[in-house]
């Protein structure tokens, strides 16, 4: 049954509610829509973050063009949604590259909602959120690990797809930032009328708002604007070129200033760098879900922001090839002369041969076969002679021309090397060594020699020293991929545990008998299901248990989103024990930590960490609340604990710390954000931490007390001093042909007690021994 879609913007700036919401379009299908788009209705919700300057016209045009791309793309809905997101990403990336020298940038947070009858498909790029309220449940759609930091940050377009079915009266809330006052209200929200929900959300907070409230109703299948279903608002124009919002003045420029707490006023159209919660589906705690490769995946290689900046700066520094030497001119002249001579010889020979050939024949009418043979011979020569000329010319070019180009780039690499050795400024040294690598790469397009290899090794070695990089030699753990999407890993000295993001099952792998890799343990059973009187859902986190005695014999402990523990061991049936419910009940468990015999459980949606005192490996007592008057924000995605000190990683990449007071728990305090210090001067013109995509937080192997933070897109594990949070070094794979890890994000990381580092990339696990 076709449903009408009613939209009500929640847009408040500086205490004033505004009707014109920039970047929002709601469209009915145009008459010339592509095949498959004829009945699709589309909502475009675009937010811009950063400090670049946009006019209202540019802002609106970007959203309108994205809508046009959607309606012009045939076939699958996800293909059309991805084409729109790719378009916005390409435009913002080009703008960022053109303004990088002035420090200007813009990130796009894009939510597209495609409606077809009662079905809605979402495409989310950047930290956008969606709530769906129906008669039975409240759905929360938010997956920053898949949707990424925002469009315009890299060549790869990060998209999270989601789908829901709508019934009459269902409510949806799309938002870029959820005010703290909304958290409880949305968690306990029940289905109601559009104006009732709007009134509730606007009155419980005085914060600035930027959200869309949507309700489905019986109708003819159109989209309408209005704060209430009772308002008689006409359906929107079906042309994608017309926005669904009232016209606004396009003459003024809007400066986008980053802010961590407020959606900007319309006069400045400032979209903040936001701090947003990170929610994980029950079976996918920290990994992208598998998507249809044909419809949703991008084939563009991932290039993180730091790499893009390096490439951009390097290319600006490149010296154009020098004027050709006298030897080069003479060689080129000889090539041209020889080619001209070959052409003249071919033409002269062909003409003389054609004149001479008839004289060989006794009479044109004597023998028909002779005429056919002559024509065949002439055709053969007409083909062969040009081929001979081209072959000779190619041989000459490959012998002399490619050699000259190789010499040109090699000489430039030598010049940059000499300059790098003579420089003392770390930034200039870094740029010079990067130029050495660039010119060596261009020289090796023509020829790889011992000298180019030595220059490359020297440049990489010096860059690693300047940037504090420690290279690790990784090897594949399995001869063939295990065939799962790995979201978490845990490691002991004799086993590796993998969490399957799709079904929440934990697997165990042990070193292969012949050495050199791992093999899966078929006797290990640790997955969702019924265990006695308890039902365990998909596991959201796992940890390897220490080899100490306890009431329950297990090597791995898992937890589901409802606080049920699952104790697992090889050749043994898993045992399930639910944790005692905390005073405020569970919101949704997203992680846990085992520290000094106690269990710390993270409930990020409730902004809580509950501490369970352990007794012989079990946790039967009611928990206590770790925080005092200060509680962390709702966007915590990972955490670690050392004694009474807790470190938390947030969805936007910042760190915070909280200390528990045993004298007076109410005086426990938090520091947010926790400044990260980069002592390496070669990074002074770069924002290393801002360009990183931090996704996981772990401790280094004992006795090292360092904190390790994973930059998933950069395949880098950064090591920080625990109290000063000063960067000590970065662990990265080796460069060149010896690195087996493909391009892509690291979905999980683990470090074993015996200093083995594990990376999970593209469904395969890679390990490096002797981690310092």
XYZ file of C-alpha atoms in Angstrom, residues 140 142-144 277-287 487-488 499 538-542 558-564 579 586-593 600-610 633-639 648-649 695-696:
61
model
C 18.469 2.512 16.091
C 24.170 4.010 13.574
C 27.320 2.254 12.316
C 30.265 4.701 12.125
C 27.567 7.885 19.773
C 28.598 4.683 18.096
C 26.132 1.817 18.154
C 26.890 -1.675 16.939
C 24.350 -4.267 15.809
C 24.284 -7.203 18.155
C 26.305 -9.380 15.818
C 28.596 -6.686 14.451
C 30.382 -4.945 17.313
C 33.116 -3.269 15.352
C 33.105 -4.368 11.716
C 35.255 -7.864 14.219
C 37.296 -8.726 17.334
C 34.798 -13.137 16.584
C 25.294 -13.031 19.237
C 28.523 -12.225 21.068
C 29.635 -8.590 20.918
C 33.045 -8.967 22.579
C 35.495 -11.677 23.633
C 32.287 -13.909 25.568
C 29.423 -11.533 26.264
C 26.251 -10.671 24.351
C 24.348 -7.374 24.195
C 22.095 -8.375 27.125
C 24.901 -9.101 29.599
C 24.981 -12.908 29.273
C 25.462 -11.149 34.882
C 20.878 -2.774 30.572
C 20.755 -0.437 27.617
C 23.037 -2.387 25.311
C 26.366 -3.991 26.205
C 29.065 -3.128 23.658
C 32.272 -4.343 25.322
C 33.964 -5.596 28.464
C 37.409 -5.759 30.103
C 34.213 -4.047 33.661
C 31.187 -3.944 31.357
C 30.542 -1.048 28.952
C 26.939 -0.003 28.289
C 27.608 2.922 25.947
C 23.961 3.767 25.223
C 23.367 4.229 28.975
C 26.711 6.045 29.401
C 27.759 3.516 32.034
C 30.533 1.126 32.997
C 29.515 -1.458 35.609
C 29.348 10.825 26.468
C 27.243 8.266 24.642
C 29.748 7.725 21.826
C 32.303 5.462 23.570
C 33.353 2.629 21.237
C 36.141 0.988 23.246
C 37.888 1.221 26.611
C 37.958 5.568 26.713
C 37.974 5.857 22.896
C 38.674 2.148 16.108
C 40.257 0.081 18.902
